[in-house]
């Protein structure tokens, strides 16, 4: 009987924290890169309330998202990083407008890819590294023999 | 034993180099094939000239003149659309960088006022074997016509203005030549995206409210403060008519009005609502 009581209390204590966290909040985070557009007229005045249309690089004809600039001509959107390339953002107000081109993701990869080494240079460098390993192996192999 | 090891190492190195070389050669072949396929994917690219509803339907100038147009001739040449990479920045100017272009040969005198008030913009011409892709830049020249109704001028505007019972028949001619270069079309729809076997269009847009102003736009708007309006032309009308080119106009209106007009004339060319870079030729 005493044993059953102890088990009961133990189970109760195990359940208690579950009840305590029933109204808890599960918070996760994910970092994303947002793009801020600020549109101004040539005079420096903000293009307040301008219509904004964002086109993703994989579909240049259909808007990816549309919105409105705030009173300071500012608009923020978060491009989908799985769609690398040039994102086009069109801003219009009362017959005035323009398009700004925002490079996203892929360009960075391309930039890091273009390190300035040519294909031949890379091949020669790789060959040198491999030969270094082989040479080292041969050196130690000779000492043993 | 030493020779055998060296020989083995040499073979390993040779195989490695061949492997890299082989991969590289495969990539080149692939790129070549893609380029060839891309070259084969073509469609029809149409070139449109649009004077907008201002020209087709008429409008009221900033100083209250109701203006309608009989003919608005622009003489266009060297019309070229580009798949610009990087995208063209009209503010920065310079030449368009593009691997694929589509160009209309010849010179075209286009009447932007052709048709009724609901007429479509004018089809100037088309290229039926344009490489598919996004034509995100366009350039064209507006040069003096050597024949036709606008002979001697790059632009000729004929119409009628009316205010408070007074009417003025006007002909305004511009002999200056221009090179316009614009980037992406700015408007309700996206233009210039040409699919294989499809048809797309690019547009040369002309904003005539830049000359006369627009009563439906606030007077303090830059558009209206910069526009000379119709009053300078009305003030030199004789017997209800005015027929001037820029050379004769300079001595007939105030320097302030003339300078405003000279500042606005190069800004007529647009891509939809997007501004173009302009050079006087």
GROMACS .gro file of C-alpha atoms in nm:
model
  426
    1UNK     CA    1   0.000   0.000   0.000
    2UNK     CA    2   0.280   0.233   0.097
    3UNK     CA    3   0.455   0.139  -0.225
    4UNK     CA    4   0.147   0.228  -0.429
    5UNK     CA    5   0.121   0.561  -0.248
    6UNK     CA    6   0.481   0.646  -0.328
    7UNK     CA    7   0.428   0.560  -0.693
    8UNK     CA    8   0.115   0.776  -0.700
    9UNK     CA    9   0.297   1.074  -0.551
   10UNK     CA   10   0.585   1.029  -0.791
   11UNK     CA   11   0.354   1.022  -1.092
   12UNK     CA   12   0.172   1.328  -0.962
   13UNK     CA   13   0.498   1.518  -0.925
   14UNK     CA   14   0.596   1.418  -1.277
   15UNK     CA   15   0.270   1.552  -1.412
   16UNK     CA   16   0.287   1.879  -1.216
   17UNK     CA   17   0.542   2.056  -1.437
   18UNK     CA   18   0.337   1.963  -1.746
   19UNK     CA   19   0.042   2.146  -1.603
   20UNK     CA   20   0.261   2.443  -1.514
   21UNK     CA   21   0.379   2.480  -1.879
   22UNK     CA   22   0.040   2.434  -2.039
   23UNK     CA   23   0.027   2.808  -2.121
   24UNK     CA   24   0.390   2.838  -2.214
   25UNK     CA   25   0.506   2.984  -2.540
   26UNK     CA   26   0.727   2.791  -2.774
   27UNK     CA   27   0.954   3.043  -2.938
   28UNK     CA   28   1.181   2.969  -3.228
   29UNK     CA   29   1.377   3.199  -3.446
   30UNK     CA   30   1.504   3.210  -3.797
   31UNK     CA   31   1.722   3.484  -3.939
   32UNK     CA   32   1.612   3.624  -4.274
   33UNK     CA   33   1.740   3.913  -4.478
   34UNK     CA   34   1.488   4.189  -4.540
   35UNK     CA   35   1.514   4.447  -4.816
   36UNK     CA   36   1.422   4.807  -4.747
   37UNK     CA   37   1.322   5.026  -5.039
   38UNK     CA   38   1.318   5.402  -4.999
   39UNK     CA   39   1.170   5.592  -5.295
   40UNK     CA   40   1.213   5.966  -5.340
   41UNK     CA   41   1.140   6.207  -5.620
   42UNK     CA   42   1.432   6.385  -5.784
   43UNK     CA   43   1.345   6.679  -5.561
   44UNK     CA   44   1.415   6.468  -5.252
   45UNK     CA   45   1.051   6.445  -5.152
   46UNK     CA   46   0.946   6.094  -5.045
   47UNK     CA   47   0.713   5.904  -5.277
   48UNK     CA   48   0.454   5.870  -5.001
   49UNK     CA   49   0.198   5.593  -5.036
   50UNK     CA   50   0.343   5.470  -5.365
   51UNK     CA   51   0.226   5.142  -5.513
   52UNK     CA   52   0.500   4.880  -5.483
   53UNK     CA   53   0.518   4.562  -5.690
   54UNK     CA   54   0.787   4.303  -5.628
   55UNK     CA   55   0.879   4.049  -5.897
   56UNK     CA   56   1.081   3.737  -5.809
   57UNK     CA   57   1.348   3.624  -6.056
   58UNK     CA   58   1.172   3.296  -6.137
   59UNK     CA   59   0.855   3.468  -6.258
   60UNK     CA   60   0.911   3.811  -6.409
   61UNK     CA   61   0.551   3.857  -6.521
   62UNK     CA   62   0.349   3.786  -6.206
   63UNK     CA   63   0.394   4.000  -5.894
   64UNK     CA   64   0.547   3.806  -5.604
   65UNK     CA   65   0.403   4.054  -5.360
   66UNK     CA   66   0.240   4.397  -5.382
   67UNK     CA   67   0.218   4.667  -5.121
   68UNK     CA   68   0.230   5.033  -5.043
   69UNK     CA   69   0.517   5.255  -4.934
   70UNK     CA   70   0.473   5.443  -4.607
   71UNK     CA   71   0.464   5.821  -4.578
   72UNK     CA   72   0.844   5.827  -4.604
   73UNK     CA   73   0.840   5.632  -4.928
   74UNK     CA   74   0.970   5.325  -4.745
   75UNK     CA   75   0.873   4.965  -4.808
   76UNK     CA   76   1.023   4.652  -4.656
   77UNK     CA   77   0.995   4.297  -4.786
   78UNK     CA   78   1.173   3.971  -4.719
   79UNK     CA   79   1.266   3.791  -5.039
   80UNK     CA   80   1.249   3.413  -5.055
   81UNK     CA   81   1.614   3.302  -5.029
   82UNK     CA   82   1.532   2.989  -5.229
   83UNK     CA   83   1.483   3.216  -5.531
   84UNK     CA   84   1.827   3.363  -5.591
   85UNK     CA   85   1.879   3.618  -5.862
   86UNK     CA   86   1.770   3.971  -5.936
   87UNK     CA   87   1.445   4.079  -5.774
   88UNK     CA   88   1.274   4.371  -5.948
   89UNK     CA   89   1.086   4.622  -5.736
   90UNK     CA   90   0.858   4.868  -5.918
   91UNK     CA   91   0.747   5.183  -5.737
   92UNK     CA   92   0.476   5.408  -5.888
   93UNK     CA   93   0.278   5.709  -5.785
   94UNK     CA   94   0.057   5.929  -6.002
   95UNK     CA   95   0.237   5.883  -6.330
   96UNK     CA   96   0.586   5.877  -6.181
   97UNK     CA   97   0.774   5.558  -6.123
   98UNK     CA   98   1.080   5.343  -6.153
   99UNK     CA   99   1.222   4.998  -6.100
  100UNK     CA  100   1.508   4.904  -5.869
  101UNK     CA  101   1.692   4.574  -5.909
  102UNK     CA  102   1.793   4.388  -5.593
  103UNK     CA  103   2.043   4.101  -5.613
  104UNK     CA  104   1.950   3.820  -5.374
  105UNK     CA  105   2.145   3.507  -5.274
  106UNK     CA  106   2.277   3.369  -5.597
  107UNK     CA  107   2.485   3.673  -5.675
  108UNK     CA  108   2.671   3.630  -5.348
  109UNK     CA  109   2.749   3.271  -5.439
  110UNK     CA  110   2.858   3.384  -5.781
  111UNK     CA  111   3.074   3.655  -5.628
  112UNK     CA  112   3.240   3.411  -5.390
  113UNK     CA  113   3.290   3.178  -5.685
  114UNK     CA  114   3.474   3.434  -5.887
  115UNK     CA  115   3.789   3.446  -5.677
  116UNK     CA  116   4.013   3.553  -5.958
  117UNK     CA  117   4.177   3.209  -6.013
  118UNK     CA  118   4.146   3.064  -6.362
  119UNK     CA  119   4.067   2.698  -6.433
  120UNK     CA  120   4.428   2.620  -6.523
  121UNK     CA  121   4.552   2.785  -6.206
  122UNK     CA  122   4.309   2.580  -5.997
  123UNK     CA  123   4.417   2.257  -6.169
  124UNK     CA  124   4.786   2.334  -6.117
  125UNK     CA  125   4.729   2.428  -5.753
  126UNK     CA  126   4.531   2.107  -5.695
  127UNK     CA  127   4.801   1.902  -5.863
  128UNK     CA  128   5.067   2.064  -5.645
  129UNK     CA  129   4.873   1.983  -5.329
  130UNK     CA  130   4.819   1.621  -5.436
  131UNK     CA  131   5.183   1.588  -5.534
  132UNK     CA  132   5.278   1.727  -5.194
  133UNK     CA  133   5.091   1.444  -5.023
  134UNK     CA  134   5.242   1.185  -5.253
  135UNK     CA  135   5.590   1.328  -5.209
  136UNK     CA  136   5.554   1.322  -4.832
  137UNK     CA  137   5.437   0.962  -4.844
  138UNK     CA  138   5.731   0.867  -5.062
  139UNK     CA  139   5.975   1.043  -4.830
  140UNK     CA  140   5.857   0.852  -4.522
  141UNK     CA  141   5.834   0.532  -4.725
  142UNK     CA  142   6.202   0.564  -4.825
  143UNK     CA  143   6.317   0.615  -4.463
  144UNK     CA  144   6.145   0.295  -4.356
  145UNK     CA  145   6.300   0.092  -4.635
  146UNK     CA  146   6.076  -0.054  -5.558
  147UNK     CA  147   6.140   0.323  -5.565
  148UNK     CA  148   6.074   0.335  -5.938
  149UNK     CA  149   5.751   0.146  -5.895
  150UNK     CA  150   5.628   0.387  -5.628
  151UNK     CA  151   5.720   0.690  -5.838
  152UNK     CA  152   5.548   0.541  -6.140
  153UNK     CA  153   5.234   0.472  -5.936
  154UNK     CA  154   5.235   0.827  -5.801
  155UNK     CA  155   5.279   0.965  -6.150
  156UNK     CA  156   4.984   0.763  -6.281
  157UNK     CA  157   4.766   0.880  -5.991
  158UNK     CA  158   4.855   1.243  -6.067
  159UNK     CA  159   4.791   1.195  -6.439
  160UNK     CA  160   4.451   1.038  -6.375
  161UNK     CA  161   4.364   1.325  -6.142
  162UNK     CA  162   4.453   1.585  -6.404
  163UNK     CA  163   4.260   1.398  -6.671
  164UNK     CA  164   3.957   1.376  -6.443
  165UNK     CA  165   3.960   1.751  -6.382
  166UNK     CA  166   4.021   1.824  -6.747
  167UNK     CA  167   3.736   1.589  -6.844
  168UNK     CA  168   3.490   1.754  -6.604
  169UNK     CA  169   3.587   2.093  -6.730
  170UNK     CA  170   3.547   1.995  -7.091
  171UNK     CA  171   3.202   1.853  -7.014
  172UNK     CA  172   3.098   2.179  -6.852
  173UNK     CA  173   3.212   2.374  -7.157
  174UNK     CA  174   3.015   2.148  -7.386
  175UNK     CA  175   2.709   2.193  -7.168
  176UNK     CA  176   2.743   2.570  -7.177
  177UNK     CA  177   2.781   2.560  -7.551
  178UNK     CA  178   2.470   2.349  -7.588
  179UNK     CA  179   2.271   2.580  -7.364
  180UNK     CA  180   2.380   2.880  -7.568
  181UNK     CA  181   2.281   2.701  -7.886
  182UNK     CA  182   1.940   2.605  -7.745
  183UNK     CA  183   1.888   2.958  -7.621
  184UNK     CA  184   1.968   3.094  -7.966
  185UNK     CA  185   1.703   2.868  -8.114
  186UNK     CA  186   1.431   2.979  -7.874
  187UNK     CA  187   1.271   3.275  -8.043
  188UNK     CA  188   0.944   3.464  -8.053
  189UNK     CA  189   0.795   3.785  -8.188
  190UNK     CA  190   0.886   4.111  -8.021
  191UNK     CA  191   0.664   4.405  -8.107
  192UNK     CA  192   0.766   4.769  -8.075
  193UNK     CA  193   0.487   5.000  -7.964
  194UNK     CA  194   0.470   5.381  -7.961
  195UNK     CA  195   0.221   5.529  -7.718
  196UNK     CA  196   0.111   5.890  -7.674
  197UNK     CA  197  -0.126   5.774  -7.400
  198UNK     CA  198  -0.481   5.899  -7.344
  199UNK     CA  199  -0.346   6.255  -7.334
  200UNK     CA  200  -0.295   6.236  -7.710
  201UNK     CA  201  -0.589   6.008  -7.800
  202UNK     CA  202  -0.851   6.176  -7.585
  203UNK     CA  203  -0.711   6.521  -7.527
  204UNK     CA  204  -0.677   6.691  -7.190
  205UNK     CA  205  -0.691   7.026  -7.013
  206UNK     CA  206  -0.359   7.203  -6.973
  207UNK     CA  207  -0.241   7.342  -6.642
  208UNK     CA  208  -0.359   7.688  -6.751
  209UNK     CA  209  -0.709   7.574  -6.850
  210UNK     CA  210  -0.680   7.516  -7.226
  211UNK     CA  211  -0.874   7.212  -7.351
  212UNK     CA  212  -0.634   7.055  -7.598
  213UNK     CA  213  -0.711   6.797  -7.866
  214UNK     CA  214  -0.468   6.655  -8.117
  215UNK     CA  215  -0.515   6.592  -8.490
  216UNK     CA  216  -0.167   6.455  -8.549
  217UNK     CA  217   0.133   6.395  -8.329
  218UNK     CA  218   0.418   6.285  -8.551
  219UNK     CA  219   0.738   6.146  -8.407
  220UNK     CA  220   1.013   6.028  -8.638
  221UNK     CA  221   1.183   5.724  -8.486
  222UNK     CA  222   1.496   5.533  -8.582
  223UNK     CA  223   1.754   5.293  -8.439
  224UNK     CA  224   1.486   5.126  -8.230
  225UNK     CA  225   1.646   4.850  -8.025
  226UNK     CA  226   1.531   4.637  -7.733
  227UNK     CA  227   1.781   4.470  -7.502
  228UNK     CA  228   1.801   4.188  -7.253
  229UNK     CA  229   2.016   4.409  -7.037
  230UNK     CA  230   2.254   4.250  -6.789
  231UNK     CA  231   2.306   4.424  -6.558
  232UNK     CA  232   1.965   4.595  -6.573
  233UNK     CA  233   1.988   4.941  -6.725
  234UNK     CA  234   1.985   5.237  -6.490
  235UNK     CA  235   1.847   5.540  -6.675
  236UNK     CA  236   1.958   5.775  -6.398
  237UNK     CA  237   2.319   5.662  -6.429
  238UNK     CA  238   2.299   5.662  -6.810
  239UNK     CA  239   2.566   5.514  -7.034
  240UNK     CA  240   2.542   5.232  -7.283
  241UNK     CA  241   2.321   4.928  -7.233
  242UNK     CA  242   2.511   4.604  -7.173
  243UNK     CA  243   2.327   4.312  -7.327
  244UNK     CA  244   2.407   3.988  -7.503
  245UNK     CA  245   2.068   3.965  -7.675
  246UNK     CA  246   1.915   4.251  -7.869
  247UNK     CA  247   1.630   4.292  -8.113
  248UNK     CA  248   1.639   4.588  -8.349
  249UNK     CA  249   1.400   4.740  -8.602
  250UNK     CA  250   1.574   4.846  -8.917
  251UNK     CA  251   1.472   5.172  -9.080
  252UNK     CA  252   1.306   5.497  -8.983
  253UNK     CA  253   0.940   5.534  -8.894
  254UNK     CA  254   0.724   5.844  -8.888
  255UNK     CA  255   0.453   5.753  -8.641
  256UNK     CA  256   0.131   5.946  -8.578
  257UNK     CA  257   0.060   5.894  -8.210
  258UNK     CA  258  -0.287   6.046  -8.256
  259UNK     CA  259  -0.391   5.789  -8.514
  260UNK     CA  260  -0.734   5.636  -8.450
  261UNK     CA  261  -1.014   5.736  -8.218
  262UNK     CA  262  -1.000   5.810  -7.850
  263UNK     CA  263  -1.007   5.439  -7.766
  264UNK     CA  264  -0.749   5.335  -8.024
  265UNK     CA  265  -0.466   5.106  -7.928
  266UNK     CA  266  -0.113   5.238  -7.907
  267UNK     CA  267   0.067   5.235  -8.241
  268UNK     CA  268   0.247   4.922  -8.357
  269UNK     CA  269   0.569   5.053  -8.511
  270UNK     CA  270   0.708   4.717  -8.619
  271UNK     CA  271   0.810   4.374  -8.499
  272UNK     CA  272   1.100   4.132  -8.496
  273UNK     CA  273   0.976   3.779  -8.556
  274UNK     CA  274   1.294   3.595  -8.459
  275UNK     CA  275   1.382   3.773  -8.137
  276UNK     CA  276   1.563   3.554  -7.884
  277UNK     CA  277   1.329   3.468  -7.601
  278UNK     CA  278   1.396   3.627  -7.263
  279UNK     CA  279   1.321   3.947  -7.076
  280UNK     CA  280   1.370   4.263  -7.281
  281UNK     CA  281   1.424   4.503  -6.997
  282UNK     CA  282   1.571   4.799  -7.181
  283UNK     CA  283   1.502   4.991  -7.499
  284UNK     CA  284   1.663   5.274  -7.691
  285UNK     CA  285   1.553   5.480  -7.984
  286UNK     CA  286   1.639   5.796  -8.168
  287UNK     CA  287   1.402   6.073  -8.259
  288UNK     CA  288   1.555   6.230  -8.567
  289UNK     CA  289   1.449   6.482  -8.831
  290UNK     CA  290   1.227   6.322  -9.092
  291UNK     CA  291   1.362   6.338  -9.447
  292UNK     CA  292   1.019   6.289  -9.601
  293UNK     CA  293   0.653   6.267  -9.512
  294UNK     CA  294   0.423   6.499  -9.319
  295UNK     CA  295   0.684   6.588  -9.056
  296UNK     CA  296   0.968   6.644  -9.302
  297UNK     CA  297   1.250   6.843  -9.148
  298UNK     CA  298   1.142   6.779  -8.791
  299UNK     CA  299   1.184   6.509  -8.529
  300UNK     CA  300   0.841   6.587  -8.388
  301UNK     CA  301   0.538   6.776  -8.511
  302UNK     CA  302   0.226   6.839  -8.302
  303UNK     CA  303  -0.094   6.957  -8.469
  304UNK     CA  304  -0.413   7.023  -8.279
  305UNK     CA  305  -0.660   7.268  -8.137
  306UNK     CA  306  -0.684   7.439  -7.799
  307UNK     CA  307  -0.995   7.604  -7.659
  308UNK     CA  308  -1.053   7.823  -7.358
  309UNK     CA  309  -1.336   8.061  -7.271
  310UNK     CA  310  -1.473   8.054  -7.626
  311UNK     CA  311  -1.133   8.126  -7.782
  312UNK     CA  312  -0.986   7.863  -8.009
  313UNK     CA  313  -0.630   7.827  -8.134
  314UNK     CA  314  -0.521   7.590  -8.408
  315UNK     CA  315  -0.161   7.508  -8.340
  316UNK     CA  316   0.132   7.339  -8.509
  317UNK     CA  317   0.441   7.302  -8.296
  318UNK     CA  318   0.755   7.160  -8.455
  319UNK     CA  319   1.080   7.049  -8.299
  320UNK     CA  320   1.393   7.017  -8.507
  321UNK     CA  321   1.614   6.889  -8.224
  322UNK     CA  322   1.718   6.523  -8.239
  323UNK     CA  323   1.732   6.298  -7.935
  324UNK     CA  324   1.855   5.956  -7.824
  325UNK     CA  325   1.638   5.797  -7.556
  326UNK     CA  326   1.748   5.497  -7.350
  327UNK     CA  327   1.517   5.345  -7.093
  328UNK     CA  328   1.516   5.047  -6.860
  329UNK     CA  329   1.228   4.835  -6.741
  330UNK     CA  330   0.878   4.938  -6.844
  331UNK     CA  331   0.693   5.091  -6.549
  332UNK     CA  332   0.316   5.041  -6.548
  333UNK     CA  333   0.023   4.819  -6.465
  334UNK     CA  334   0.160   4.525  -6.657
  335UNK     CA  335   0.502   4.379  -6.719
  336UNK     CA  336   0.626   4.414  -7.073
  337UNK     CA  337   0.906   4.261  -7.274
  338UNK     CA  338   0.897   3.905  -7.135
  339UNK     CA  339   0.919   3.696  -7.450
  340UNK     CA  340   0.848   3.323  -7.430
  341UNK     CA  341   0.954   3.077  -7.697
  342UNK     CA  342   0.705   3.094  -7.984
  343UNK     CA  343   0.514   3.374  -7.812
  344UNK     CA  344   0.462   3.744  -7.867
  345UNK     CA  345   0.562   4.024  -7.632
  346UNK     CA  346   0.596   4.397  -7.671
  347UNK     CA  347   0.813   4.681  -7.557
  348UNK     CA  348   0.690   5.038  -7.550
  349UNK     CA  349   0.818   5.384  -7.629
  350UNK     CA  350   0.592   5.615  -7.432
  351UNK     CA  351   0.558   5.990  -7.485
  352UNK     CA  352   0.433   6.223  -7.211
  353UNK     CA  353   0.286   6.535  -7.368
  354UNK     CA  354   0.161   6.666  -7.037
  355UNK     CA  355   0.525   6.759  -6.978
  356UNK     CA  356   0.480   7.043  -7.229
  357UNK     CA  357   0.133   7.164  -7.146
  358UNK     CA  358   0.089   7.058  -6.783
  359UNK     CA  359  -0.220   6.882  -6.657
  360UNK     CA  360  -0.518   7.045  -6.485
  361UNK     CA  361  -0.590   6.718  -6.304
  362UNK     CA  362  -0.252   6.728  -6.133
  363UNK     CA  363  -0.194   6.972  -5.845
  364UNK     CA  364  -0.049   7.300  -5.972
  365UNK     CA  365   0.238   7.274  -5.724
  366UNK     CA  366   0.337   6.932  -5.862
  367UNK     CA  367   0.674   6.927  -6.033
  368UNK     CA  368   0.502   6.827  -6.356
  369UNK     CA  369   0.307   7.153  -6.363
  370UNK     CA  370   0.573   7.382  -6.224
  371UNK     CA  371   0.810   7.263  -6.495
  372UNK     CA  372   0.565   7.274  -6.785
  373UNK     CA  373   0.528   7.596  -6.988
  374UNK     CA  374   0.156   7.527  -7.040
  375UNK     CA  375  -0.036   7.640  -7.349
  376UNK     CA  376  -0.053   8.010  -7.265
  377UNK     CA  377   0.284   8.096  -7.429
  378UNK     CA  378   0.158   7.950  -7.758
  379UNK     CA  379  -0.184   8.114  -7.730
  380UNK     CA  380  -0.019   8.451  -7.671
  381UNK     CA  381   0.148   8.449  -8.014
  382UNK     CA  382  -0.152   8.321  -8.211
  383UNK     CA  383  -0.267   8.533  -8.507
  384UNK     CA  384  -0.619   8.492  -8.635
  385UNK     CA  385  -0.657   8.189  -8.413
  386UNK     CA  386  -0.353   8.011  -8.552
  387UNK     CA  387   0.002   7.946  -8.442
  388UNK     CA  388   0.259   7.754  -8.648
  389UNK     CA  389   0.609   7.756  -8.506
  390UNK     CA  390   0.929   7.561  -8.483
  391UNK     CA  391   1.181   7.605  -8.205
  392UNK     CA  392   1.403   7.842  -8.399
  393UNK     CA  393   1.119   8.089  -8.462
  394UNK     CA  394   0.959   8.038  -8.124
  395UNK     CA  395   1.268   8.149  -7.935
  396UNK     CA  396   1.226   8.511  -8.039
  397UNK     CA  397   0.848   8.513  -7.993
  398UNK     CA  398   0.794   8.403  -7.633
  399UNK     CA  399   0.962   8.501  -7.309
  400UNK     CA  400   1.301   8.350  -7.234
  401UNK     CA  401   1.155   8.194  -6.920
  402UNK     CA  402   0.886   8.013  -7.116
  403UNK     CA  403   1.129   7.914  -7.388
  404UNK     CA  404   1.376   7.775  -7.138
  405UNK     CA  405   1.099   7.578  -6.969
  406UNK     CA  406   0.998   7.433  -7.304
  407UNK     CA  407   1.357   7.345  -7.390
  408UNK     CA  408   1.394   7.174  -7.055
  409UNK     CA  409   1.075   6.972  -7.103
  410UNK     CA  410   1.103   6.864  -7.467
  411UNK     CA  411   1.382   6.612  -7.404
  412UNK     CA  412   1.181   6.454  -7.121
  413UNK     CA  413   0.892   6.340  -7.342
  414UNK     CA  414   1.033   5.991  -7.399
  415UNK     CA  415   0.952   5.734  -7.133
  416UNK     CA  416   0.909   5.360  -7.084
  417UNK     CA  417   0.558   5.363  -6.942
  418UNK     CA  418   0.602   5.583  -6.635
  419UNK     CA  419   0.973   5.519  -6.615
  420UNK     CA  420   1.208   5.798  -6.712
  421UNK     CA  421   1.461   5.758  -6.990
  422UNK     CA  422   1.814   5.877  -7.017
  423UNK     CA  423   1.823   6.133  -7.298
  424UNK     CA  424   2.100   6.273  -7.511
  425UNK     CA  425   2.060   6.557  -7.756
  426UNK     CA  426   2.211   6.457  -8.089
   0.00000   0.00000   0.00000
